[in-house]
mmCIF file of C-alpha atoms in Angstrom:
data_model
loop_
_atom_site.group_PDB
_atom_site.id
_atom_site.type_symbol
_atom_site.label_atom_id
_atom_site.label_comp_id
_atom_site.label_asym_id
_atom_site.label_seq_id
_atom_site.Cartn_x
_atom_site.Cartn_y
_atom_site.Cartn_z
ATOM 1 C CA MET A 14 16.548 -67.009 1.277
ATOM 2 C CA ALA A 15 14.664 -63.795 0.703
ATOM 3 C CA TYR A 16 14.335 -61.216 3.427
ATOM 4 C CA GLN A 17 11.015 -60.611 5.163
ATOM 5 C CA TRP A 18 9.719 -57.041 5.387
ATOM 6 C CA HIS A 19 7.980 -55.569 8.449
ATOM 7 C CA SER A 20 6.912 -51.923 8.124
ATOM 8 C CA PHE A 21 5.769 -49.560 10.901
ATOM 9 C CA ASP A 22 4.434 -46.015 11.032
ATOM 10 C CA ASN A 23 7.022 -44.804 13.515
ATOM 11 C CA ALA A 24 10.260 -45.725 15.262
ATOM 12 C CA ALA A 25 8.595 -46.493 18.611
ATOM 13 C CA ALA A 26 6.295 -49.102 17.047
ATOM 14 C CA ALA A 27 9.167 -50.656 15.098
ATOM 15 C CA SER A 28 11.373 -50.831 18.211
ATOM 16 C CA ALA A 29 8.608 -52.479 20.269
ATOM 17 C CA ALA A 30 7.872 -55.040 17.548
ATOM 18 C CA LEU A 31 11.564 -55.793 17.064
ATOM 19 C CA ALA A 32 11.976 -56.343 20.813
ATOM 20 C CA ASP A 33 9.053 -58.791 20.746
ATOM 21 C CA ALA A 34 10.541 -60.689 17.798
ATOM 22 C CA VAL A 35 14.053 -60.841 19.247
ATOM 23 C CA ALA A 36 12.711 -61.999 22.621
ATOM 24 C CA ALA A 37 10.767 -64.766 20.857
ATOM 25 C CA ALA A 38 13.884 -65.860 18.944
ATOM 26 C CA LEU A 39 15.932 -65.900 22.147
ATOM 27 C CA GLN A 40 13.236 -67.954 23.872
ATOM 28 C CA GLN A 41 13.327 -70.418 20.984
ATOM 29 C CA ALA A 42 17.086 -70.858 21.443
ATOM 30 C CA LEU A 43 16.660 -71.221 25.220
ATOM 31 C CA ASP A 44 13.984 -73.879 24.717
ATOM 32 C CA LYS A 45 16.181 -75.759 22.271
ATOM 33 C CA LYS A 46 19.501 -75.799 24.127
ATOM 34 C CA GLY A 47 19.130 -74.005 27.464
ATOM 35 C CA SER A 48 21.279 -71.019 26.526
ATOM 36 C CA ALA A 49 21.445 -68.311 23.887
ATOM 37 C CA VAL A 50 23.793 -65.649 22.522
ATOM 38 C CA LEU A 51 22.506 -62.297 21.263
ATOM 39 C CA ALA A 52 24.649 -59.934 19.162
ATOM 40 C CA VAL A 53 23.477 -56.330 18.822
ATOM 41 C CA PRO A 54 24.566 -53.230 16.907
ATOM 42 C CA GLY A 55 25.835 -49.977 18.350
ATOM 43 C CA GLY A 56 25.061 -46.362 17.578
ATOM 44 C CA ARG A 57 22.153 -44.320 18.892
ATOM 45 C CA SER A 58 19.423 -45.837 16.690
ATOM 46 C CA PRO A 59 18.860 -49.038 18.751
ATOM 47 C CA ILE A 60 18.371 -47.319 22.127
ATOM 48 C CA ALA A 61 14.557 -47.601 22.181
ATOM 49 C CA PHE A 62 14.829 -51.247 21.096
ATOM 50 C CA PHE A 63 17.401 -51.918 23.846
ATOM 51 C CA GLU A 64 15.148 -50.379 26.479
ATOM 52 C CA ALA A 65 12.152 -52.450 25.352
ATOM 53 C CA LEU A 66 14.139 -55.690 25.153
ATOM 54 C CA SER A 67 15.696 -55.158 28.599
ATOM 55 C CA GLN A 68 12.251 -55.520 30.170
ATOM 56 C CA LYS A 69 11.386 -58.864 28.571
ATOM 57 C CA ASN A 70 10.839 -61.749 30.947
ATOM 58 C CA LEU A 71 13.521 -64.184 29.752
ATOM 59 C CA ALA A 72 16.053 -66.419 31.513
ATOM 60 C CA TRP A 73 18.647 -63.687 31.018
ATOM 61 C CA GLN A 74 21.129 -65.463 33.282
ATOM 62 C CA ASN A 75 21.429 -68.041 30.464
ATOM 63 C CA ILE A 76 21.841 -65.435 27.702
ATOM 64 C CA GLY A 77 25.147 -64.011 26.531
ATOM 65 C CA VAL A 78 25.096 -60.531 24.995
ATOM 66 C CA THR A 79 27.760 -59.230 22.627
ATOM 67 C CA LEU A 80 28.239 -56.782 19.762
ATOM 68 C CA VAL A 81 28.173 -57.332 16.004
ATOM 69 C CA ASP A 82 30.877 -54.673 15.835
ATOM 70 C CA GLU A 83 32.777 -52.306 18.071
ATOM 71 C CA ARG A 84 34.923 -49.227 17.718
ATOM 72 C CA ILE A 85 38.449 -49.777 19.000
ATOM 73 C CA VAL A 86 38.261 -47.170 21.753
ATOM 74 C CA PRO A 87 38.289 -47.478 25.561
ATOM 75 C CA THR A 88 34.934 -48.712 26.875
ATOM 76 C CA THR A 89 34.618 -45.406 28.752
ATOM 77 C CA HIS A 90 34.841 -43.437 25.462
ATOM 78 C CA ALA A 91 31.699 -41.603 24.302
ATOM 79 C CA ASP A 92 31.778 -43.576 21.017
ATOM 80 C CA SER A 93 32.046 -47.006 22.683
ATOM 81 C CA ASN A 94 29.234 -49.385 21.762
ATOM 82 C CA THR A 95 30.099 -51.384 24.896
ATOM 83 C CA GLY A 96 29.189 -48.434 27.097
ATOM 84 C CA LEU A 97 25.966 -47.872 25.174
ATOM 85 C CA VAL A 98 24.810 -51.484 25.554
ATOM 86 C CA HIS A 99 25.564 -51.461 29.278
ATOM 87 C CA GLU A 100 23.646 -48.204 29.723
ATOM 88 C CA TYR A 101 20.515 -49.135 27.772
ATOM 89 C CA LEU A 102 20.267 -52.933 27.319
ATOM 90 C CA LEU A 103 21.958 -54.567 30.320
ATOM 91 C CA GLN A 104 19.383 -53.043 32.652
ATOM 92 C CA ASN A 105 16.094 -54.191 34.237
ATOM 93 C CA GLN A 106 15.554 -57.928 33.562
ATOM 94 C CA ALA A 107 18.515 -58.026 31.155
ATOM 95 C CA ALA A 108 20.931 -56.949 33.896
ATOM 96 C CA ALA A 109 21.317 -60.689 34.621
ATOM 97 C CA ALA A 110 22.741 -61.416 31.146
ATOM 98 C CA GLN A 111 26.369 -62.460 30.640
ATOM 99 C CA TRP A 112 28.412 -59.800 28.827
ATOM 100 C CA ILE A 113 30.734 -61.151 26.102
ATOM 101 C CA PRO A 114 33.316 -58.405 25.549
ATOM 102 C CA VAL A 115 34.726 -57.311 22.207
ATOM 103 C CA VAL A 116 36.937 -54.583 23.651
ATOM 104 C CA GLU A 117 37.929 -55.339 27.221
ATOM 105 C CA ALA A 118 37.234 -52.803 29.979
ATOM 106 C CA GLY A 119 40.131 -50.952 31.563
ATOM 107 C CA LYS A 120 42.159 -50.545 28.377
ATOM 108 C CA THR A 121 43.572 -47.148 27.402
ATOM 109 C CA GLU A 122 43.984 -45.902 23.818
ATOM 110 C CA ALA A 123 47.663 -46.870 23.986
ATOM 111 C CA GLY A 124 46.777 -50.442 24.883
ATOM 112 C CA LEU A 125 44.297 -50.919 22.043
ATOM 113 C CA GLN A 126 46.277 -52.236 19.088
ATOM 114 C CA PRO A 127 43.716 -53.442 16.502
ATOM 115 C CA GLU A 128 45.092 -56.910 15.797
ATOM 116 C CA ALA A 129 45.639 -57.580 19.511
ATOM 117 C CA VAL A 130 42.066 -56.438 20.251
ATOM 118 C CA VAL A 131 40.723 -58.870 17.636
ATOM 119 C CA GLN A 132 42.773 -61.773 19.030
ATOM 120 C CA THR A 133 41.473 -61.094 22.545
ATOM 121 C CA ALA A 134 37.890 -60.739 21.298
ATOM 122 C CA LEU A 135 38.195 -64.100 19.537
ATOM 123 C CA GLN A 136 39.051 -65.750 22.871
ATOM 124 C CA HIS A 137 35.666 -64.611 24.227
ATOM 125 C CA TYR A 138 33.691 -65.134 21.004
ATOM 126 C CA ARG A 139 30.576 -67.310 20.971
ATOM 127 C CA GLN A 140 28.528 -67.813 17.818
ATOM 128 C CA PRO A 141 25.268 -65.845 18.138
ATOM 129 C CA ASP A 142 21.848 -67.491 17.935
ATOM 130 C CA VAL A 143 20.145 -64.140 17.371
ATOM 131 C CA LEU A 144 21.690 -61.140 15.692
ATOM 132 C CA VAL A 145 20.433 -57.590 15.153
ATOM 133 C CA LEU A 146 22.023 -55.387 12.508
ATOM 134 C CA GLY A 147 21.716 -51.753 11.588
ATOM 135 C CA MET A 148 22.581 -50.148 8.268
ATOM 136 C CA GLY A 149 24.364 -46.890 7.572
ATOM 137 C CA GLY A 150 23.372 -44.414 4.906
ATOM 138 C CA ASP A 151 26.392 -45.655 2.939
ATOM 139 C CA GLY A 152 25.064 -49.224 2.937
ATOM 140 C CA HIS A 153 27.453 -50.592 5.552
ATOM 141 C CA THR A 154 26.326 -53.073 8.175
ATOM 142 C CA ALA A 155 28.220 -54.206 11.274
ATOM 143 C CA SER A 156 31.583 -52.590 10.406
ATOM 144 C CA LEU A 157 31.680 -53.969 6.879
ATOM 145 C CA PHE A 158 32.169 -50.599 5.184
ATOM 146 C CA PRO A 159 32.312 -49.904 1.454
ATOM 147 C CA GLN A 160 35.880 -48.930 0.467
ATOM 148 C CA ALA A 161 37.376 -50.381 3.658
ATOM 149 C CA PRO A 162 40.621 -52.172 2.725
ATOM 150 C CA GLN A 163 39.508 -55.270 4.678
ATOM 151 C CA LEU A 164 36.056 -55.503 3.031
ATOM 152 C CA ASP A 165 36.986 -58.362 0.692
ATOM 153 C CA LYS A 166 38.261 -60.407 3.636
ATOM 154 C CA GLY A 167 35.107 -59.635 5.616
ATOM 155 C CA LEU A 168 32.900 -60.813 2.753
ATOM 156 C CA ASP A 169 35.005 -63.907 1.944
ATOM 157 C CA GLU A 170 33.000 -66.880 3.200
ATOM 158 C CA ALA A 171 36.073 -69.067 3.034
ATOM 159 C CA ASN A 172 37.433 -66.916 5.873
ATOM 160 C CA THR A 173 36.554 -69.022 8.918
ATOM 161 C CA VAL A 174 37.698 -66.445 11.507
ATOM 162 C CA PRO A 175 34.443 -64.818 12.715
ATOM 163 C CA LEU A 176 35.864 -61.391 13.663
ATOM 164 C CA LEU A 177 38.160 -59.025 11.794
ATOM 165 C CA HIS A 178 39.750 -55.602 12.125
ATOM 166 C CA THR A 179 38.313 -53.031 9.690
ATOM 167 C CA THR A 180 39.325 -49.485 8.828
ATOM 168 C CA PRO A 181 36.383 -47.367 7.638
ATOM 169 C CA VAL A 182 37.283 -44.744 5.043
ATOM 170 C CA THR A 183 34.090 -42.771 5.735
ATOM 171 C CA ALA A 184 33.807 -43.009 9.534
ATOM 172 C CA PRO A 185 36.060 -42.497 12.574
ATOM 173 C CA HIS A 186 37.835 -45.197 14.608
ATOM 174 C CA GLU A 187 39.315 -48.560 13.759
ATOM 175 C CA ARG A 188 36.744 -51.329 14.280
ATOM 176 C CA VAL A 189 36.190 -54.982 15.111
ATOM 177 C CA SER A 190 33.415 -56.562 13.045
ATOM 178 C CA MET A 191 31.735 -59.894 12.589
ATOM 179 C CA THR A 192 32.351 -61.319 9.129
ATOM 180 C CA LEU A 193 29.704 -62.194 6.554
ATOM 181 C CA ALA A 194 30.360 -65.899 7.183
ATOM 182 C CA ALA A 195 29.723 -65.530 10.930
ATOM 183 C CA ILE A 196 26.567 -63.497 10.306
ATOM 184 C CA ALA A 197 25.327 -66.104 7.821
ATOM 185 C CA GLN A 198 25.734 -68.859 10.443
ATOM 186 C CA THR A 199 23.306 -67.097 12.789
ATOM 187 C CA PRO A 200 19.846 -68.759 12.841
ATOM 188 C CA ALA A 201 17.846 -65.557 13.487
ATOM 189 C CA VAL A 202 18.959 -62.342 11.753
ATOM 190 C CA PHE A 203 17.187 -58.978 12.059
ATOM 191 C CA LEU A 204 17.914 -55.679 10.311
ATOM 192 C CA ALA A 205 16.515 -52.401 11.680
ATOM 193 C CA ILE A 206 16.323 -49.325 9.450
ATOM 194 C CA GLY A 207 14.385 -46.069 9.483
ATOM 195 C CA GLY A 208 13.511 -43.212 7.169
ATOM 196 C CA ALA A 209 13.162 -42.637 3.442
ATOM 197 C CA GLU A 210 16.888 -42.114 2.802
ATOM 198 C CA LYS A 211 17.847 -45.494 4.243
ATOM 199 C CA LYS A 212 14.882 -47.108 2.487
ATOM 200 C CA ALA A 213 16.331 -45.909 -0.826
ATOM 201 C CA VAL A 214 19.741 -47.378 0.056
ATOM 202 C CA PHE A 215 18.061 -50.591 1.217
ATOM 203 C CA ASP A 216 16.245 -50.944 -2.122
ATOM 204 C CA GLN A 217 19.577 -50.680 -3.945
ATOM 205 C CA ALA A 218 21.171 -53.232 -1.608
ATOM 206 C CA ALA A 219 18.260 -55.669 -1.899
ATOM 207 C CA ALA A 220 18.490 -55.710 -5.706
ATOM 208 C CA ALA A 221 21.799 -57.610 -5.978
ATOM 209 C CA PRO A 222 25.095 -58.190 -4.116
ATOM 210 C CA SER A 223 27.376 -55.169 -4.527
ATOM 211 C CA LYS A 224 30.429 -53.979 -2.618
ATOM 212 C CA THR A 225 28.956 -50.483 -2.922
ATOM 213 C CA TYR A 226 26.353 -51.632 -0.366
ATOM 214 C CA PRO A 227 27.828 -54.371 1.874
ATOM 215 C CA THR A 228 24.388 -54.983 3.452
ATOM 216 C CA SER A 229 23.446 -56.440 0.062
ATOM 217 C CA TYR A 230 25.463 -59.594 0.789
ATOM 218 C CA ILE A 231 23.193 -60.392 3.731
ATOM 219 C CA LEU A 232 19.929 -59.522 1.982
ATOM 220 C CA ASN A 233 20.842 -61.681 -1.020
ATOM 221 C CA HIS A 234 22.419 -64.577 0.885
ATOM 222 C CA GLU A 235 20.830 -67.962 0.190
ATOM 223 C CA LYS A 236 21.275 -69.124 3.801
ATOM 224 C CA VAL A 237 20.121 -65.957 5.586
ATOM 225 C CA ASN A 238 16.454 -65.360 6.372
ATOM 226 C CA CYS A 239 16.669 -61.719 7.383
ATOM 227 C CA HIS A 240 13.692 -60.011 9.020
ATOM 228 C CA VAL A 241 13.761 -56.313 8.178
ATOM 229 C CA TYR A 242 12.065 -53.903 10.596
ATOM 230 C CA TYR A 243 11.439 -50.553 8.932
ATOM 231 C CA ALA A 244 10.111 -47.370 10.522
ATOM 232 C CA GLU A 245 8.864 -44.637 8.202
#
């Protein structure tokens, strides 16, 4: 399915609209089955979206929140996406949500062996109903990085394991990432991007699947209806 484009004049407007859309998708899942799972990205870009979503009046006690990817660092580390989500999303109304860990709290660097982290994360894993992605300037999404040695495995839809360990060549930290197959099984998929530079990368990715831009496999996937929220 083709992606759907939503353009906004500024980041604040895009974040507010994305929060509205994600809340509506979560409500749809709650209405359908009484529970929902939301997977979100890390990094600094989603903070305004997190803050807006945290104030939505939803049955958060029936919503699980997890990450589309995580850096394999202690959850107290400055680069931990877990810490970021707790600080900005699991607040206000959303404080009642159930946290689904990718990296468990209390672990030190020495205790974080990548394959062991993935196996533990898989024990907690629940397939998301709603998923929000970001995109890097290199075209990566989740932690499906171009040039990463595990990229082929992450893009292989015959790979039924929903999480994998990835090693970015162009970014710090080993990672845990959802696979393309797991992303494609999510009913509601959103992609948030901002600025002219990322728009140029997006246009390349939207043209055709290419390992140069891993996001392209989501935008060109026949089963994924991706709503793109763009801030100029």
